[in-house]
Amino acid sequence: MKKIFFTIAISCAVFLSVQAQKTIYVTNPTDLNRMEVISIPYGSFAKHFGVDTIFSIRDKSSGQLVVHQLEKLGNEVVKNVLVQIKIAPNAELRLTVNKEPALAVKSKTYARYVPERFDDFAWENDLVAFRMYGKALEGRNDDAQGMDYWAKRTEDLVIDKWYKQNDYHKDHGEGMDYYSVGQSLGAGDLALYYDNKIHFTKHYRQYQILDNGPLRTSFRLIFEPQDIAGKMVSLTKTISIDAGQQFNRIEVILKSEGTKETPLVVGIAKRSESEPKFEYDASERTLWYWEPDFNNFGHTGIALFVPKAKIQFISDDLKQYLLKTEVKNDTPFVYYNGAAWNKAEKITSAAAWGDYVEDFAESIKKPLKIKLK
């Protein structure tokens, strides 16, 4: 009887050991050090590890907890498990999943509608902050068109604080809003492009926050149908930002009545200077610009990356650098825009900004490989 008990005990131990070996394998196919938020479909994840929504994730080698988020994409049910990881060049990372509550973490991303400032919609992560302008600003003398960038040098989330203090055009140690948008596309917005001319849309009319941290914030801005150059055009922009990234991901769904494709441009505001520091790389599909320093505020880097669509670089516009493309009705057009500030002391030169943009584009083209074993 003792031998039977002993055999059963060994069998149970082996079974539990096999169960405990279920692992997330993440492989880096590039020569880059990468810190990213990876996404795993929740259905596959829950089935593989036998968990519901209460679990923790640990680095298998160090035993340290890894931050994760349950992404719902505006739904009631969980769609994806998001995990922030650091991984060395050409390396493999192993993560284990445990049936224990995850530690509470401080959010690194955030977005909100700002009715107290003319319907702004603002968002940020631990590195950068942006905003789009709303309906209440239209028609005012201070109306602007494109995307605004707030220069941060703190990892704290500042949107609520800066709006409450209403003094964000001065740097009190956390950064400031000195970026000028005006009648341009600013830090990477888009406009329609008929007859070789930019046609700005009205500002957004509705918004929907899909997820709001701690690792990824995503939201949708909805624009009402509008007659532009004799064509009734409607569009939505779904924007997401991940912790630790200088870039947003922007997905545009556009529909124009009476035509299958609509010409548009994405752009970056130019400044008045004789020798601008910018580069368009047709092979990498990137455009970056390193602004001059005005009033000792610092240097701003702005960039665009269009991974798939056919694009044409337009440099002769007096107000902005443009990338032109044509978008099919109801077909997602995806691009990325990013920003950096030299006084944040992470990216401090035009060369460093160009390198960062190139590395970011490579990371999108060669995503981390994820397997559940």
Coordinates of C-alpha atoms in Angstrom, one line a residue:
M1 CA 0.0 0.0 0.0
K2 CA 2.9 2.4 0.9
K3 CA 4.4 1.7 -2.6
I4 CA 1.1 2.5 -4.3
F5 CA 0.9 5.7 -2.3
F6 CA 4.5 6.6 -3.2
T7 CA 3.8 6.0 -6.9
I8 CA 0.7 8.1 -6.8
A9 CA 2.5 10.9 -5.1
I10 CA 5.3 10.9 -7.7
S11 CA 2.7 10.8 -10.5
C12 CA 1.0 13.9 -9.0
A13 CA 4.2 15.7 -8.5
V14 CA 5.2 15.0 -12.2
F15 CA 1.7 16.2 -13.3
L16 CA 1.9 19.4 -11.3
S17 CA 5.4 20.0 -12.6
V18 CA 4.3 19.6 -16.2
Q19 CA 1.4 22.0 -15.5
A20 CA 3.8 24.6 -14.0
Q21 CA 6.0 24.5 -17.1
K22 CA 3.4 26.2 -19.3
T23 CA 5.2 29.3 -20.4
I24 CA 5.0 32.4 -22.6
Y25 CA 8.0 32.5 -24.9
V26 CA 8.9 35.9 -26.3
T27 CA 11.7 36.1 -29.0
N28 CA 13.3 39.2 -30.3
P29 CA 14.2 38.8 -34.0
T30 CA 16.2 42.1 -34.1
D31 CA 19.5 43.5 -33.0
L32 CA 17.7 46.1 -30.8
N33 CA 17.2 46.4 -27.1
R34 CA 13.4 46.5 -26.9
M35 CA 10.9 47.6 -24.3
E36 CA 7.4 47.0 -25.6
V37 CA 3.8 46.1 -24.7
I38 CA 3.0 42.7 -26.3
S39 CA -0.5 41.5 -26.9
I40 CA -1.9 38.0 -26.5
P41 CA -5.5 37.0 -27.4
Y42 CA -7.3 36.5 -24.1
G43 CA -9.2 33.4 -25.2
S44 CA -6.0 31.5 -26.1
F45 CA -4.3 32.8 -23.0
A46 CA -7.1 31.8 -20.6
K47 CA -7.5 28.4 -22.1
H48 CA -3.8 27.6 -22.2
F49 CA -3.1 28.6 -18.6
G50 CA -6.5 27.7 -17.1
V51 CA -7.1 31.1 -15.6
D52 CA -9.9 33.7 -15.7
T53 CA -9.1 37.4 -15.1
I54 CA -7.3 36.9 -11.8
F55 CA -3.7 36.0 -12.4
S56 CA -0.1 37.3 -12.2
I57 CA 2.8 37.1 -14.7
R58 CA 6.4 36.6 -13.7
D59 CA 9.7 36.6 -15.4
K60 CA 10.8 33.0 -15.2
S61 CA 14.5 33.7 -14.7
S62 CA 14.2 36.5 -12.1
G63 CA 10.9 35.6 -10.5
Q64 CA 9.9 39.3 -10.7
L65 CA 6.3 40.3 -11.4
V66 CA 5.6 41.7 -14.8
V67 CA 2.9 44.4 -15.3
H68 CA -0.1 43.4 -17.4
Q69 CA -3.4 44.8 -18.5
L70 CA -6.7 43.3 -19.6
E71 CA -7.6 45.1 -22.9
K72 CA -11.3 45.3 -23.7
L73 CA -11.3 47.5 -26.8
G74 CA -14.5 49.2 -25.7
N75 CA -16.3 45.9 -25.1
E76 CA -17.6 44.3 -21.9
V77 CA -15.4 41.3 -22.2
V78 CA -11.6 41.0 -22.3
K79 CA -10.1 40.8 -25.7
N80 CA -6.3 40.7 -25.1
V81 CA -3.7 40.4 -22.4
L82 CA -1.2 43.2 -22.6
V83 CA 2.3 42.7 -21.0
Q84 CA 5.1 45.2 -20.8
I85 CA 8.5 43.5 -21.3
K86 CA 12.2 44.3 -21.8
I87 CA 14.2 42.0 -24.0
A88 CA 17.7 42.1 -25.2
P89 CA 18.8 41.8 -28.9
N90 CA 18.1 38.4 -30.4
A91 CA 17.1 37.1 -27.0
E92 CA 14.3 34.9 -25.7
L93 CA 12.3 35.8 -22.6
R94 CA 10.1 33.3 -20.7
L95 CA 7.1 34.3 -18.6
T96 CA 5.1 32.2 -16.2
V97 CA 1.4 32.7 -15.3
N98 CA 0.2 32.1 -11.7
K99 CA -3.3 32.0 -10.2
E100 CA -2.8 34.8 -7.8
P101 CA -3.9 38.5 -7.8
A102 CA -1.6 40.8 -9.6
L103 CA -0.1 43.7 -7.7
A104 CA -1.8 47.1 -8.1
V105 CA 0.2 49.3 -10.4
K106 CA 0.4 53.0 -11.2
S107 CA -1.0 53.7 -14.6
K108 CA 1.5 54.9 -17.3
T109 CA -1.1 56.0 -19.9
Y110 CA -4.2 58.2 -19.7
A111 CA -6.7 60.0 -21.9
R112 CA -9.7 62.2 -21.2
Y113 CA -12.2 64.6 -22.7
V114 CA -11.5 68.2 -21.5
P115 CA -14.7 70.2 -21.6
E116 CA -13.3 72.9 -19.5
R117 CA -10.8 73.8 -22.3
F118 CA -13.0 74.1 -25.4
D119 CA -13.6 70.4 -25.9
D120 CA -9.9 69.4 -26.1
F121 CA -9.2 65.7 -26.1
A122 CA -5.8 65.0 -24.4
W123 CA -3.8 61.8 -23.9
E124 CA -0.3 60.9 -22.6
N125 CA 2.0 58.2 -21.4
D126 CA 5.1 58.3 -19.2
L127 CA 7.1 60.1 -21.9
V128 CA 4.9 62.3 -24.1
A129 CA 1.5 64.0 -24.2
F130 CA -0.8 65.1 -27.1
R131 CA -4.1 66.7 -27.7
M132 CA -6.7 67.2 -30.4
Y133 CA -9.0 70.2 -30.6
G134 CA -12.8 70.1 -30.3
K135 CA -15.9 71.8 -31.6
A136 CA -15.9 74.6 -29.0
L137 CA -12.6 76.0 -30.4
E138 CA -13.9 76.3 -34.0
G139 CA -14.3 79.9 -35.2
R140 CA -12.3 81.4 -32.3
N141 CA -9.3 83.6 -33.0
D142 CA -7.0 81.0 -31.3
D143 CA -8.4 78.0 -33.3
A144 CA -5.8 75.6 -34.6
Q145 CA -6.1 72.6 -36.9
G146 CA -3.6 69.8 -36.3
M147 CA -2.4 67.6 -33.4
D148 CA -0.7 69.4 -30.5
Y149 CA 2.3 68.0 -28.5
W150 CA 3.1 68.7 -24.9
A151 CA 6.8 68.5 -24.0
K152 CA 7.2 66.4 -20.8
R153 CA 10.3 65.7 -18.7
T154 CA 8.6 63.7 -16.0
E155 CA 7.3 60.1 -16.0
D156 CA 4.3 61.2 -14.0
L157 CA 0.9 61.7 -15.7
V158 CA 0.4 65.5 -15.9
I159 CA -2.8 66.2 -18.0
D160 CA -5.2 66.7 -15.1
K161 CA -2.6 68.7 -13.1
W162 CA -1.7 71.0 -16.0
Y163 CA -5.2 71.7 -17.0
K164 CA -6.2 72.5 -13.4
Q165 CA -3.3 74.8 -12.9
N166 CA -3.9 76.4 -16.3
D167 CA -0.2 77.5 -16.5
Y168 CA 1.2 74.9 -18.8
H169 CA 2.9 77.4 -21.2
K170 CA 5.6 77.8 -18.6
D171 CA 8.0 75.0 -17.4
H172 CA 7.7 74.4 -13.7
G173 CA 10.0 71.4 -13.8
E174 CA 7.8 68.9 -15.5
G175 CA 7.7 70.4 -19.0
M176 CA 5.5 72.7 -20.9
D177 CA 3.3 73.3 -23.9
Y178 CA 5.3 75.4 -26.3
Y179 CA 4.6 73.5 -29.5
S180 CA 2.9 75.7 -32.2
V181 CA 0.2 74.1 -34.3
G182 CA -1.7 77.0 -35.9
Q183 CA -3.1 76.4 -39.3
S184 CA -1.0 73.3 -39.9
L185 CA -1.2 69.5 -39.2
G186 CA 1.1 70.0 -36.2
A187 CA 2.6 66.9 -34.8
G188 CA 1.3 64.4 -37.3
D189 CA -2.3 64.9 -38.0
L190 CA -4.1 64.3 -41.4
A191 CA -6.1 66.3 -43.9
L192 CA -7.8 65.7 -47.2
Y193 CA -5.8 66.7 -50.3
Y194 CA -7.8 67.7 -53.4
D195 CA -6.3 69.6 -56.4
N196 CA -2.9 69.7 -54.7
K197 CA -4.4 71.6 -51.8
I198 CA -4.9 70.8 -48.1
H199 CA -8.5 70.7 -47.0
F200 CA -8.8 70.6 -43.2
T201 CA -11.8 68.8 -41.6
K202 CA -13.8 70.2 -38.8
H203 CA -12.8 69.2 -35.3
Y204 CA -14.0 65.9 -33.8
R205 CA -17.6 65.7 -32.6
Q206 CA -17.7 62.6 -30.5
Y207 CA -15.3 60.4 -28.6
Q208 CA -15.1 56.9 -27.1
I209 CA -12.5 55.8 -24.7
L210 CA -11.8 52.1 -25.4
D211 CA -9.2 51.4 -22.7
N212 CA -7.4 53.7 -20.2
G213 CA -4.2 52.1 -18.9
P214 CA -2.2 51.1 -17.1
L215 CA -0.1 50.0 -20.1
R216 CA -2.2 51.1 -23.1
T217 CA -4.8 53.8 -23.6
S218 CA -6.9 53.8 -26.8
F219 CA -9.8 56.0 -27.9
R220 CA -11.8 56.8 -30.9
L221 CA -12.6 60.3 -32.3
I222 CA -15.6 60.6 -34.5
F223 CA -15.9 63.4 -37.1
E224 CA -19.3 64.3 -38.6
P225 CA -19.9 64.0 -42.3
Q226 CA -18.7 67.1 -44.1
D227 CA -18.7 68.4 -47.6
I228 CA -15.1 68.8 -48.7
A229 CA -14.4 69.9 -52.3
G230 CA -17.8 68.7 -53.3
K231 CA -17.6 65.3 -51.7
M232 CA -19.4 64.2 -48.5
V233 CA -16.6 62.7 -46.3
S234 CA -16.9 61.1 -42.9
L235 CA -14.1 59.6 -40.8
T236 CA -13.0 58.2 -37.5
K237 CA -9.5 58.1 -35.9
T238 CA -8.7 55.4 -33.4
I239 CA -5.5 56.3 -31.5
S240 CA -3.6 54.2 -29.0
I241 CA -0.5 54.9 -27.0
D242 CA 1.6 52.4 -25.1
A243 CA 3.7 53.0 -22.0
G244 CA 7.4 53.7 -22.7
Q245 CA 6.9 54.7 -26.4
Q246 CA 7.4 58.1 -28.1
F247 CA 4.8 57.1 -30.8
N248 CA 1.1 56.8 -31.2
R249 CA -0.6 54.3 -33.4
I250 CA -3.4 55.9 -35.5
E251 CA -6.0 54.0 -37.5
V252 CA -8.2 56.0 -39.8
I253 CA -11.5 54.8 -41.3
L254 CA -12.7 57.1 -44.0
K255 CA -15.7 57.1 -46.4
S256 CA -16.3 59.5 -49.3
E257 CA -19.5 59.3 -51.2
G258 CA -19.2 59.0 -55.0
T259 CA -15.6 57.7 -55.0
K260 CA -13.8 54.6 -54.0
E261 CA -10.6 56.3 -52.9
T262 CA -9.8 59.6 -51.1
P263 CA -6.5 61.5 -51.3
L264 CA -5.1 62.6 -48.0
V265 CA -1.9 63.7 -46.4
V266 CA -0.3 63.3 -43.0
G267 CA 2.1 66.0 -42.0
I268 CA 4.5 67.8 -39.7
A269 CA 4.5 71.5 -39.2
K270 CA 7.6 73.4 -40.5
R271 CA 9.4 76.2 -38.7
S272 CA 11.2 79.2 -40.3
E273 CA 14.8 78.3 -40.7
S274 CA 17.3 78.3 -43.5
E275 CA 18.7 74.8 -43.0
P276 CA 16.1 72.5 -41.5
K277 CA 17.1 69.2 -40.0
F278 CA 14.7 66.6 -41.5
E279 CA 14.9 63.4 -43.4
Y280 CA 12.5 61.4 -45.5
D281 CA 13.5 57.8 -46.0
A282 CA 11.5 56.2 -48.8
S283 CA 12.8 52.7 -48.1
E284 CA 12.1 52.9 -44.3
R285 CA 8.8 54.9 -45.0
T286 CA 9.7 57.4 -42.3
L287 CA 9.8 61.2 -42.1
W288 CA 11.3 63.0 -39.2
Y289 CA 12.1 66.6 -38.3
W290 CA 14.2 68.2 -35.5
E291 CA 12.9 71.7 -34.8
P292 CA 15.2 74.6 -34.0
D293 CA 15.3 76.0 -30.5
F294 CA 13.1 79.1 -30.0
N295 CA 13.3 81.2 -26.9
N296 CA 15.5 78.6 -25.2
F297 CA 12.4 76.3 -24.9
G298 CA 14.4 73.4 -26.4
H299 CA 14.3 71.2 -29.5
T300 CA 11.3 69.2 -30.5
G301 CA 11.5 66.1 -32.6
I302 CA 8.4 65.0 -34.6
A303 CA 8.1 62.0 -36.9
L304 CA 5.8 59.9 -39.1
F305 CA 5.9 56.3 -40.1
V306 CA 3.6 54.8 -42.7
P307 CA 4.2 51.1 -42.7
K308 CA 2.2 49.9 -45.7
A309 CA 0.3 52.4 -47.8
K310 CA 1.8 53.8 -51.0
I311 CA 3.1 57.3 -50.1
Q312 CA 4.6 60.4 -51.9
F313 CA 6.7 62.9 -50.1
I314 CA 5.7 66.6 -50.6
S315 CA 8.3 69.1 -49.4
D316 CA 7.3 72.3 -51.2
D317 CA 4.4 73.2 -48.9
L318 CA 5.4 76.3 -47.0
K319 CA 3.9 75.3 -43.7
Q320 CA 4.5 71.5 -43.4
Y321 CA 6.2 68.4 -44.7
L322 CA 3.6 66.0 -46.1
L323 CA 3.2 62.4 -47.0
K324 CA 0.4 61.8 -49.5
T325 CA -1.6 58.7 -50.0
E326 CA -5.0 57.5 -51.1
V327 CA -7.3 55.6 -48.8
K328 CA -10.1 53.2 -49.9
N329 CA -13.5 53.5 -48.3
D330 CA -14.0 51.6 -45.1
T331 CA -10.5 50.2 -45.3
P332 CA -8.2 51.0 -42.3
F333 CA -5.3 53.3 -43.0
V334 CA -2.7 52.9 -40.2
Y335 CA 0.2 55.2 -39.5
Y336 CA 2.3 56.2 -36.5
N337 CA 3.3 59.7 -35.2
G338 CA 5.8 60.4 -32.5
A339 CA 7.5 63.2 -30.7
A340 CA 10.4 63.9 -28.4
W341 CA 11.9 66.8 -26.4
N342 CA 15.6 67.3 -25.8
K343 CA 15.1 68.6 -22.3
A344 CA 13.6 65.3 -21.3
E345 CA 17.2 64.1 -21.6
K346 CA 16.4 60.8 -23.4
I347 CA 16.7 61.9 -27.0
T348 CA 18.9 65.0 -27.2
S349 CA 20.0 65.5 -30.8
A350 CA 18.7 65.3 -34.4
A351 CA 20.9 62.2 -35.0
A352 CA 19.6 60.5 -31.9
W353 CA 16.0 61.2 -33.0
G354 CA 16.7 59.8 -36.5
D355 CA 18.1 56.7 -34.9
Y356 CA 15.1 56.3 -32.6
V357 CA 12.7 56.7 -35.5
E358 CA 14.6 54.1 -37.6
D359 CA 14.6 51.6 -34.7
F360 CA 10.9 52.1 -34.0
A361 CA 10.1 51.5 -37.7
E362 CA 12.1 48.3 -37.6
S363 CA 10.4 47.1 -34.4
I364 CA 7.0 47.5 -36.2
K365 CA 8.2 45.7 -39.3
K366 CA 9.7 42.9 -37.2
P367 CA 7.4 42.3 -34.2
L368 CA 8.4 40.3 -31.2
K369 CA 7.4 36.6 -31.6
I370 CA 5.1 35.2 -29.0
K371 CA 4.4 31.5 -28.3
L372 CA 2.4 29.8 -25.6
K373 CA 4.0 26.4 -24.7

